[in-house]
Short mmCIF file of C-alpha atoms in Angstrom, two decimals:
data_model
loop_
_atom_site.label_atom_id
_atom_site.label_comp_id
_atom_site.label_asym_id
_atom_site.label_seq_id
_atom_site.Cartn_x
_atom_site.Cartn_y
_atom_site.Cartn_z
CA MET U 83 -0.56 15.65 8.06
CA GLU U 84 -1.77 18.16 11.52
CA LYS U 85 -1.06 17.32 10.81
CA LYS U 86 -0.28 13.70 11.83
CA ASP U 87 3.25 12.21 12.20
CA LYS U 88 4.54 8.96 11.85
CA THR U 89 8.23 8.63 12.41
CA ASN U 90 10.58 6.42 12.66
CA LYS U 91 7.44 3.58 12.56
CA ILE U 92 8.20 0.77 14.97
CA LYS U 93 5.74 -2.43 15.66
CA LYS U 94 6.70 -3.34 19.22
CA ASN U 95 5.39 -6.67 20.83
CA LYS U 96 3.70 -6.00 24.14
CA ARG U 97 5.71 -7.35 27.49
CA LYS U 98 3.43 -7.93 30.66
CA TYR U 99 4.64 -9.07 33.81
CA ASN U 100 3.04 -10.16 36.84
CA LEU U 101 4.23 -9.79 40.23
CA LEU U 102 5.18 -13.27 40.58
CA THR U 103 7.49 -12.65 37.34
CA LEU U 104 9.17 -10.08 39.08
CA VAL U 105 9.95 -11.42 42.22
CA LEU U 106 11.51 -14.85 40.40
CA ILE U 107 13.34 -12.47 38.24
CA SER U 108 14.39 -10.52 41.23
CA ILE U 109 15.44 -13.04 43.83
CA VAL U 110 17.91 -14.60 40.99
CA THR U 111 19.51 -11.34 40.40
CA PHE U 112 19.88 -11.39 44.10
CA VAL U 113 21.48 -14.65 44.23
CA ILE U 114 24.35 -13.32 41.24
CA GLY U 115 24.59 -9.47 42.00
CA GLY U 116 24.82 -9.25 45.92
CA VAL U 117 23.68 -6.45 47.66
CA GLY U 118 23.05 -3.91 44.75
CA THR U 119 20.76 -5.75 43.36
CA PHE U 120 18.73 -5.95 46.09
CA TYR U 121 18.17 -2.24 46.44
CA TYR U 122 17.35 -2.99 42.01
CA MET U 123 14.93 -5.52 43.40
CA ASN U 124 13.12 -3.23 45.75
CA GLN U 125 12.80 -0.83 42.93
CA LYS U 126 10.60 -3.42 40.57
CA LEU U 127 8.66 -4.44 43.19
CA GLU U 128 7.61 -0.85 44.13
CA ALA U 129 7.22 0.44 40.88
CA ALA U 130 4.94 -3.29 40.43
CA THR U 131 2.81 -2.71 43.44
CA GLU U 132 2.52 1.09 42.25
CA THR U 133 1.27 -0.17 38.53
CA ASN U 134 -1.18 -3.26 40.25
CA GLN U 135 -2.70 -0.67 42.59
CA ALA U 136 -3.11 2.01 39.89
CA MET U 137 -5.00 -0.89 37.55
CA ASN U 138 -7.24 -1.43 40.31
CA LYS U 139 -8.39 1.92 40.56
CA ILE U 140 -9.14 1.84 36.98
CA GLU U 141 -10.39 -1.60 37.17
CA THR U 142 -13.15 -0.03 40.02
CA VAL U 143 -13.89 3.19 38.52
CA TYR U 144 -14.58 1.17 34.96
CA SER U 145 -16.95 -1.72 37.04
CA ALA U 146 -19.04 1.05 39.48
CA LEU U 147 -19.78 3.21 36.38
CA TYR U 148 -20.77 0.42 33.96
CA ASN U 149 -22.71 -1.57 36.59
CA GLY U 150 -23.93 1.65 38.77
CA TYR U 151 -24.44 4.14 36.36
CA TYR U 152 -28.12 5.80 36.25
CA LYS U 153 -28.25 4.65 32.52
CA THR U 154 -26.50 2.26 30.58
CA VAL U 155 -22.91 2.73 29.22
CA SER U 156 -21.00 2.00 26.39
CA LYS U 157 -18.60 -0.28 27.79
CA GLN U 158 -16.67 0.50 24.48
CA LYS U 159 -17.29 4.02 25.27
CA LEU U 160 -15.67 4.15 28.92
CA VAL U 161 -12.75 1.52 27.52
CA ASN U 162 -11.76 4.52 24.71
CA GLY U 163 -13.19 7.19 27.50
CA ALA U 164 -9.77 5.93 29.67
CA LEU U 165 -7.44 5.25 26.86
CA THR U 166 -7.70 9.24 25.42
CA GLY U 167 -7.87 10.32 29.12
CA MET U 168 -4.59 8.76 29.49
CA VAL U 169 -2.99 10.44 26.65
CA ASN U 170 -4.91 13.66 27.16
CA SER U 171 -3.44 14.18 29.92
CA LEU U 172 0.22 14.37 28.53
CA GLY U 173 -0.40 17.75 26.82
CA ASP U 174 1.52 15.74 23.64
CA PRO U 175 -0.50 16.76 20.71
CA PHE U 176 1.32 14.04 18.45
CA THR U 177 0.75 11.56 20.91
CA ASP U 178 -2.70 10.12 20.63
CA TYR U 179 -5.51 7.46 20.96
CA MET U 180 -6.80 6.94 17.16
CA SER U 181 -9.95 5.13 16.45
CA LYS U 182 -10.30 2.61 13.67
CA SER U 183 -11.21 5.35 10.91
CA GLU U 184 -8.25 7.58 12.25
CA THR U 185 -5.79 5.07 12.01
CA GLU U 186 -6.72 4.18 8.35
CA SER U 187 -5.78 7.96 7.16
CA LEU U 188 -2.91 8.05 8.99
CA ASN U 189 -1.95 4.34 7.50
CA ASN U 190 -2.47 6.19 3.99
CA THR U 191 -0.99 9.02 4.43
CA ILE U 192 2.17 6.84 5.11
CA SER U 193 1.69 4.59 2.39
CA SER U 194 0.28 7.39 0.38
CA SER U 195 -2.28 5.84 -1.39
CA PHE U 196 -5.79 6.23 -1.00
CA THR U 197 -8.97 4.48 -2.14
CA GLY U 198 -11.34 6.01 -4.69
CA ILE U 199 -11.05 7.13 -8.33
CA GLY U 200 -8.41 8.92 -8.48
CA ALA U 201 -9.19 12.44 -9.73
CA GLU U 202 -7.15 15.69 -8.32
CA VAL U 203 -10.28 17.96 -7.97
CA GLN U 204 -11.12 21.42 -6.52
CA LYS U 205 -13.51 23.57 -5.07
CA LYS U 206 -15.48 25.35 -7.72
CA GLY U 207 -18.35 27.33 -7.32
CA ASN U 208 -20.76 25.37 -5.64
CA TYR U 209 -19.63 22.49 -7.04
CA ILE U 210 -16.28 20.54 -7.44
CA GLN U 211 -14.06 20.33 -10.79
CA ILE U 212 -12.09 18.09 -11.77
CA ILE U 213 -8.30 19.34 -12.26
CA ALA U 214 -6.76 15.68 -14.11
CA PRO U 215 -7.87 11.96 -13.58
CA ILE U 216 -4.40 10.38 -12.80
CA GLN U 217 -3.52 8.27 -15.41
CA GLY U 218 -3.87 4.87 -15.34
CA THR U 219 -7.04 5.10 -12.12
CA PRO U 220 -10.58 4.18 -12.83
CA ALA U 221 -11.52 7.95 -13.37
CA LYS U 222 -8.90 7.88 -16.46
CA LYS U 223 -10.76 4.60 -17.65
CA ALA U 224 -13.96 6.31 -17.13
CA GLY U 225 -13.32 8.53 -19.57
CA LEU U 226 -13.00 12.18 -17.07
CA GLN U 227 -11.85 15.17 -18.26
CA ALA U 228 -9.74 18.09 -16.73
CA ASP U 229 -12.48 20.71 -16.00
CA ASP U 230 -15.69 18.03 -15.56
CA LEU U 231 -18.01 19.55 -12.83
CA ILE U 232 -18.76 16.86 -10.47
CA LEU U 233 -22.80 17.81 -10.07
CA LYS U 234 -24.20 14.45 -8.18
CA ILE U 235 -22.96 11.64 -6.27
CA ASP U 236 -24.77 8.51 -6.03
CA GLY U 237 -27.42 10.91 -7.00
CA LYS U 238 -27.49 13.20 -4.63
CA SER U 239 -27.08 16.87 -5.09
CA ILE U 240 -22.83 17.86 -3.72
CA LYS U 241 -24.60 21.56 -4.60
CA GLY U 242 -22.76 23.96 -1.84
CA TYR U 243 -21.16 21.04 -0.06
CA SER U 244 -17.54 21.37 1.15
CA LEU U 245 -14.34 19.92 -0.81
CA SER U 246 -13.60 17.47 2.30
CA LYS U 247 -17.23 16.27 2.41
CA ALA U 248 -17.38 15.52 -1.35
CA ILE U 249 -14.02 13.68 -1.57
CA SER U 250 -15.01 11.32 1.44
CA LEU U 251 -18.44 10.46 -0.62
CA ILE U 252 -16.56 9.50 -3.24
CA ARG U 253 -13.72 7.43 -1.59
CA GLY U 254 -14.63 4.00 -0.25
CA LYS U 255 -13.37 -0.07 0.06
CA LYS U 256 -11.80 -1.25 -3.08
CA GLY U 257 -14.11 -2.56 -5.22
CA THR U 258 -17.07 -1.29 -4.57
CA SER U 259 -19.15 1.55 -7.12
CA VAL U 260 -19.47 5.16 -7.03
CA THR U 261 -22.13 7.13 -9.26
CA VAL U 262 -20.94 10.77 -10.25
CA THR U 263 -22.96 12.98 -12.55
CA ILE U 264 -21.06 15.09 -14.60
CA LYS U 265 -21.28 18.34 -16.07
CA ARG U 266 -19.24 18.73 -19.52
CA GLY U 267 -20.20 22.40 -21.26
CA ASP U 268 -23.60 21.49 -22.29
CA SER U 269 -23.92 18.11 -21.47
CA THR U 270 -24.68 16.26 -18.42
CA PHE U 271 -24.07 12.35 -18.02
CA THR U 272 -23.43 9.71 -15.22
CA LYS U 273 -20.79 7.39 -14.87
CA LYS U 274 -21.05 4.63 -12.14
CA ILE U 275 -16.76 4.05 -11.14
CA ILE U 276 -15.30 0.86 -9.62
CA ARG U 277 -13.39 2.14 -6.65
CA ALA U 278 -9.71 1.33 -6.74
CA THR U 279 -6.52 1.98 -4.30
CA ILE U 280 -5.17 5.16 -5.92
CA PRO U 281 -1.38 6.06 -5.41
CA VAL U 282 -0.36 9.39 -4.70
CA LYS U 283 2.65 10.26 -5.78
CA THR U 284 4.47 13.03 -3.09
CA VAL U 285 7.27 14.32 -5.20
CA THR U 286 7.04 16.67 -8.54
CA GLY U 287 9.03 18.97 -10.49
CA HIS U 288 9.90 20.62 -13.46
CA LEU U 289 12.71 22.90 -14.86
CA LEU U 290 11.63 26.76 -14.61
CA PRO U 291 10.22 28.08 -17.20
CA LYS U 292 12.45 31.07 -17.65
CA ASN U 293 15.05 29.46 -16.09
CA LYS U 294 15.57 26.32 -18.04
CA THR U 295 19.07 25.11 -16.60
CA ILE U 296 16.90 25.37 -12.33
CA GLY U 297 15.16 22.42 -11.68
CA TYR U 298 11.81 22.89 -8.79
CA ILE U 299 11.10 20.14 -7.47
CA GLN U 300 7.92 20.19 -4.63
CA VAL U 301 7.72 17.19 -1.69
CA SER U 302 4.25 17.04 -0.25
CA THR U 303 4.88 14.96 2.45
CA PHE U 304 7.36 12.17 3.66
CA SER U 305 5.84 8.62 2.43
CA GLU U 306 6.78 5.07 2.07
CA ASN U 307 8.52 6.20 -1.60
CA THR U 308 9.29 9.97 -1.32
CA SER U 309 12.86 9.05 -1.12
CA SER U 310 12.46 6.97 -4.79
CA GLU U 311 10.33 9.43 -6.61
CA PHE U 312 13.04 12.00 -5.20
CA LYS U 313 15.57 10.04 -6.81
CA ALA U 314 13.62 10.01 -10.02
CA GLU U 315 12.79 13.16 -10.42
CA ILE U 316 16.86 14.10 -9.91
CA LYS U 317 17.44 11.92 -13.23
CA ALA U 318 14.64 12.92 -15.04
CA LEU U 319 15.46 17.48 -14.20
CA ARG U 320 19.55 16.12 -15.08
CA LYS U 321 18.08 14.67 -17.94
CA LYS U 322 16.31 17.69 -19.43
CA GLY U 323 19.10 20.20 -18.94
CA ALA U 324 19.12 20.90 -14.66
CA LYS U 325 22.67 22.63 -13.37
CA SER U 326 21.08 23.56 -10.23
CA PHE U 327 17.73 22.90 -7.59
CA VAL U 328 14.94 24.04 -5.82
CA ILE U 329 13.74 21.89 -3.31
CA ASP U 330 10.59 23.29 -2.01
CA MET U 331 9.75 21.69 1.71
CA ARG U 332 6.93 24.46 2.34
CA ASP U 333 3.79 23.11 3.81
CA ASN U 334 5.15 19.24 4.03
CA PRO U 335 4.00 18.47 7.75
CA GLY U 336 6.79 15.84 7.73
CA GLY U 337 6.39 11.46 7.63
CA LEU U 338 9.03 8.70 7.99
CA MET U 339 12.21 9.66 8.97
CA ASP U 340 13.84 6.90 7.30
CA GLN U 341 12.90 8.80 4.11
CA ALA U 342 14.50 11.93 5.43
CA LEU U 343 17.49 9.97 6.31
CA LYS U 344 17.36 8.75 2.33
CA MET U 345 17.18 12.14 1.02
CA SER U 346 19.22 14.11 3.03
CA SER U 347 22.35 11.65 2.32
CA MET U 348 22.18 12.47 -1.58
CA PHE U 349 23.27 15.52 -0.56
CA VAL U 350 25.81 15.55 2.52
CA GLN U 351 29.43 14.03 2.40
CA ASN U 352 29.55 10.48 3.78
CA GLY U 353 30.40 10.31 7.53
CA LYS U 354 28.70 13.81 8.52
CA THR U 355 26.37 13.59 10.37
CA ILE U 356 22.21 13.96 9.51
CA LEU U 357 20.40 13.50 12.43
CA GLN U 358 20.47 12.65 15.85
CA VAL U 359 17.80 10.74 18.05
CA GLN U 360 17.64 11.20 21.63
CA GLN U 361 15.12 8.94 24.14
CA ARG U 362 14.81 8.97 27.78
CA GLY U 363 17.76 8.83 29.48
CA GLN U 364 19.83 7.26 26.44
CA SER U 365 22.65 9.23 24.91
CA ALA U 366 21.55 10.52 21.46
CA GLN U 367 22.27 7.82 18.07
CA VAL U 368 23.72 9.65 15.54
CA TYR U 369 22.82 9.02 11.78
CA LYS U 370 25.65 10.10 9.50
CA ALA U 371 25.64 10.38 5.44
CA GLY U 372 26.87 7.23 3.88
CA LYS U 373 25.82 4.30 1.35
CA LYS U 374 23.55 2.56 3.80
CA TYR U 375 21.19 5.58 3.02
CA ASP U 376 21.75 6.95 -0.57
CA GLY U 377 22.81 3.43 -2.33
CA GLY U 378 25.63 5.71 -3.55
CA PHE U 379 23.36 8.70 -5.19
CA LYS U 380 24.96 11.64 -4.70
CA VAL U 381 23.67 15.63 -5.69
CA HIS U 382 26.47 17.87 -6.40
CA GLU U 383 25.00 20.91 -8.61
CA LYS U 384 24.14 24.10 -6.39
CA THR U 385 21.07 23.72 -4.42
CA VAL U 386 18.78 25.84 -2.13
CA VAL U 387 15.63 24.57 -0.13
CA LEU U 388 12.44 26.40 0.36
CA ILE U 389 10.88 26.51 4.28
CA ASN U 390 7.91 28.19 5.88
CA SER U 391 5.85 27.75 9.08
CA GLY U 392 4.13 24.67 7.24
CA SER U 393 7.75 22.84 6.88
CA ALA U 394 7.27 20.69 9.34
CA SER U 395 9.27 17.11 11.32
CA ALA U 396 10.90 15.16 8.52
CA ALA U 397 10.81 17.92 5.91
CA GLU U 398 12.86 20.01 8.96
CA ILE U 399 15.10 17.29 9.25
CA PHE U 400 15.82 17.27 5.59
CA SER U 401 16.44 20.79 5.73
CA ALA U 402 18.46 21.25 8.90
CA ALA U 403 21.17 17.87 7.66
CA LEU U 404 21.17 20.33 4.73
CA ASN U 405 21.73 23.86 5.88
CA GLN U 406 23.74 22.15 8.98
CA SER U 407 26.21 19.35 6.94
CA ALA U 408 26.41 20.35 3.34
CA ASN U 409 26.06 24.60 3.65
CA ILE U 410 22.81 24.70 1.70
CA LYS U 411 20.53 28.05 2.38
CA LEU U 412 17.40 28.13 3.73
CA ILE U 413 14.74 30.69 1.80
CA GLY U 414 11.85 31.37 3.35
CA THR U 415 10.19 32.12 6.85
CA LYS U 416 10.94 30.38 10.14
CA SER U 417 9.81 26.55 9.76
CA TYR U 418 7.21 24.87 12.48
CA GLY U 419 9.66 23.21 15.21
CA LYS U 420 8.68 19.95 15.68
CA GLY U 421 11.32 18.21 17.19
CA THR U 422 10.02 14.88 18.05
CA ALA U 423 9.85 11.61 16.69
CA GLN U 424 6.78 9.34 17.46
CA THR U 425 5.91 5.29 16.96
CA THR U 426 2.07 3.45 16.98
CA LEU U 427 1.43 0.46 18.91
CA PRO U 428 -1.03 -0.92 16.70
CA PHE U 429 -4.10 -3.12 18.09
CA THR U 430 -5.92 -5.91 17.03
CA ASP U 431 -9.68 -4.03 16.86
CA LYS U 432 -7.37 -2.06 13.85
CA THR U 433 -7.19 0.95 16.46
CA GLU U 434 -4.07 2.22 17.38
CA LEU U 435 -1.47 4.71 19.88
CA LYS U 436 0.56 7.29 18.65
CA MET U 437 3.24 7.69 21.02
CA THR U 438 6.26 10.61 20.94
CA ILE U 439 9.10 8.19 22.01
CA ALA U 440 12.32 10.75 21.45
CA LYS U 441 13.09 13.94 20.48
CA TRP U 442 15.70 15.03 17.40
CA LEU U 443 18.58 16.84 16.95
CA THR U 444 19.83 18.45 14.21
CA PRO U 445 23.30 18.03 12.91
CA ASN U 446 24.97 20.66 15.55
CA GLY U 447 23.03 18.68 18.78
CA SER U 448 20.32 21.77 18.38
CA TRP U 449 16.42 21.04 19.82
CA ILE U 450 14.06 22.91 17.34
CA ASN U 451 10.87 21.62 19.45
CA HIS U 452 8.85 25.22 19.55
CA LYS U 453 11.41 27.09 18.09
CA GLY U 454 11.88 25.92 14.43
CA LEU U 455 14.83 26.90 11.83
CA THR U 456 15.31 30.48 10.93
CA PRO U 457 15.86 30.53 7.19
CA THR U 458 19.25 31.64 5.91
CA ILE U 459 17.36 34.46 4.03
CA LYS U 460 14.05 35.45 4.47
CA ALA U 461 11.77 35.84 1.77
CA ASP U 462 7.52 35.78 2.24
CA TYR U 463 5.00 35.93 0.07
CA PRO U 464 2.62 38.99 0.96
CA SER U 465 0.71 39.56 4.09
CA TYR U 466 -2.59 38.77 2.32
CA ALA U 467 -1.30 35.34 1.31
CA TYR U 468 -2.27 34.23 4.73
CA GLN U 469 -5.32 35.87 5.67
CA THR U 470 -8.17 33.35 6.80
CA ALA U 471 -11.28 32.27 3.94
CA ILE U 472 -14.68 35.38 3.48
CA ASP U 473 -17.23 33.69 4.56
CA THR U 474 -19.78 33.22 1.69
CA LYS U 475 -22.73 32.27 3.43
CA LYS U 476 -24.25 35.87 3.16
CA THR U 477 -23.99 38.79 0.56
CA TYR U 478 -22.49 42.06 1.98
CA SER U 479 -23.39 45.57 0.34
CA LYS U 480 -22.84 49.05 0.49
CA ASP U 481 -22.72 50.75 3.93
CA GLU U 482 -22.20 47.60 5.99
CA VAL U 483 -19.17 47.16 8.18
CA SER U 484 -17.69 44.27 8.81
CA LYS U 485 -14.03 41.62 9.14
CA GLN U 486 -15.27 39.71 6.16
CA VAL U 487 -15.86 43.23 4.23
CA LYS U 488 -12.47 44.19 5.02
CA LYS U 489 -11.04 41.12 3.67
CA ALA U 490 -12.47 41.53 0.41
CA GLN U 491 -10.73 45.00 0.46
CA VAL U 492 -7.16 43.88 1.03
CA LEU U 493 -7.84 41.36 -2.17
CA LEU U 494 -9.52 43.97 -3.82
CA ASN U 495 -6.52 46.18 -3.17
CA ALA U 496 -3.75 43.51 -4.25
CA LEU U 497 -5.52 43.18 -7.78
CA ASN U 498 -5.19 46.39 -7.98
CA TYR U 499 -9.15 47.54 -7.18
CA SER U 500 -8.39 50.10 -5.31
CA VAL U 501 -10.64 50.87 -1.97
CA GLY U 502 -8.44 53.55 -0.33
CA ASP U 503 -7.84 51.93 3.39
CA ALA U 504 -9.01 48.63 3.73
CA ASN U 505 -11.27 49.36 7.29
CA GLY U 506 -14.08 47.41 6.86
CA TYR U 507 -16.51 49.99 5.88
CA PHE U 508 -18.16 49.51 2.67
CA GLY U 509 -18.48 52.70 1.32
CA ASP U 510 -18.63 54.17 -2.44
CA SER U 511 -15.34 53.85 -3.58
CA THR U 512 -15.67 49.84 -2.42
CA VAL U 513 -19.00 50.02 -4.40
CA SER U 514 -17.13 51.20 -7.71
CA ALA U 515 -14.28 48.72 -7.38
CA VAL U 516 -16.36 45.74 -6.58
CA ASN U 517 -18.73 46.83 -9.45
CA LYS U 518 -15.28 47.38 -11.76
CA PHE U 519 -13.89 43.91 -10.67
CA GLN U 520 -17.89 41.98 -11.55
CA THR U 521 -17.35 44.31 -14.73
CA ASP U 522 -13.87 42.98 -16.28
CA ASN U 523 -14.61 39.05 -14.58
CA LYS U 524 -18.15 39.10 -16.71
CA LEU U 525 -19.95 38.42 -13.18
CA THR U 526 -23.23 39.83 -12.63
CA VAL U 527 -22.27 43.81 -11.56
CA ASN U 528 -24.51 44.62 -8.60
CA GLY U 529 -21.99 45.99 -6.78
CA THR U 530 -22.17 43.70 -3.68
CA LEU U 531 -20.35 40.82 -2.19
CA ASP U 532 -22.02 37.83 -3.08
CA LYS U 533 -20.72 34.38 -2.84
CA GLU U 534 -19.76 34.28 -7.04
CA THR U 535 -17.78 37.43 -6.42
CA ILE U 536 -16.15 36.27 -3.56
CA ASN U 537 -15.28 32.94 -5.01
CA LYS U 538 -13.42 34.90 -7.99
CA LEU U 539 -11.67 37.68 -5.72
CA GLU U 540 -10.31 34.24 -3.74
CA GLU U 541 -9.12 32.58 -6.67
CA LEU U 542 -7.23 35.74 -8.86
CA ALA U 543 -6.05 36.49 -5.76
CA ALA U 544 -4.16 32.57 -5.57
CA GLN U 545 -3.08 32.99 -8.69
CA LYS U 546 -1.05 36.23 -8.10
CA ILE U 547 0.13 35.13 -5.25
CA SER U 548 1.59 32.14 -7.43
CA GLU U 549 2.66 34.37 -9.87
CA ASN U 550 4.44 36.37 -7.50
CA ASP U 551 6.04 33.69 -5.13
CA ASN U 552 9.00 35.87 -3.50
CA ALA U 553 11.02 33.00 -1.89
CA LEU U 554 11.29 31.44 -5.40
CA ASN U 555 12.55 34.35 -6.71
CA VAL U 556 15.05 35.13 -4.28
CA ALA U 557 16.30 31.53 -4.72
CA ILE U 558 16.50 31.84 -8.35
CA THR U 559 18.76 34.75 -7.68
CA GLN U 560 20.77 32.74 -5.59
CA LEU U 561 21.17 29.82 -8.07
CA ASN U 562 21.92 32.53 -10.80
CA GLY U 563 24.69 33.82 -8.41
CA LYS U 564 23.05 37.30 -8.56
#
């Protein structure tokens, strides 16, 4: 999620000590323990003194700014600034003081639910297209269908809006309403829909069309219900005839550690190590496979795991456990390399401190932080799959030279509309290729890279990438024993 992670969520009560409490504790300990404890008492007193001095300084700065700054300053702004400053001083991207909205977003991700109407959507030209309404949700009950275009939200046109902006307008508090204007074929109509809590499925699967004994399972994140969804998917695919499995962890940003433990244990022999977690100044805590995690449910079928640079945290815990403790091959590219675990400290104003509390190690004791997991077999998408999107704010035409033109040339070549060398120069060969592409796809034939042409170009390139998944092809070969 960043990608945001909430691994090993623990809620801790805040413990507050004043100087007098520390003195009393130390005096009692001194009487019992003698001279050795006198040194300990001095250490505690010194630490308390240093803390008090630091807090006094912070309070002085706060008071000076609030009362003496040349213009009025918000108390909340100063408090948030102090908290954010402390967190940022650590230089840890995974330790964060989160606002109320950020906390809510993280909790929604962890619980794998959100409040909205319940429709999967995508960007389609200038508008938002419904891929499919989710069963049992307000969108489904309102009669929304696949391919419906959303033109307006609450009476306001969303033409040109980004996908994220449109989604933010559709979502809202449970029980509130949102009115969407829908275009279906030649007709346009409006629907007033009451928002509700929408569960999000984190595990999907199917039998591979050309290899119906291979079950393909994709895990998008590790949320509260992921392990139960995963178990159910394994059972369902077995009933359909699956004799082996491909577990796709690509672009999975991680999530809850307990879910990774439960899923890993399904593949690992009881008693073998799944994970090690090491907190500051402590020996590593070792987690081993067993009924405690998997409930006695085991997967013995031949399995491979797909990973890439977007596989992080809990996805890496799962992948490393299967690789090192169950001899399961990893196929793809090197993973992200997030070897730390976080917990959260909630506050009464619904903000939270997300804090790194430990580092985790793979079964063999390796710390993969900033290193990632190296796949057993390297296999990747073609290079153009990682190209950034083409800027559609302007139209590109003959004789222009730019990086955006070069991106389009790369995609044209990939789709067999040859422009020769992708050098960024919009020459005659590029004009010809664009004209043919527009003709083949029933677009306005003008020889320029306008928004409509670029969108179609990227859409077809994405489709070709999904149809030519090199890592999945290697996985199939491995499972078929070829």
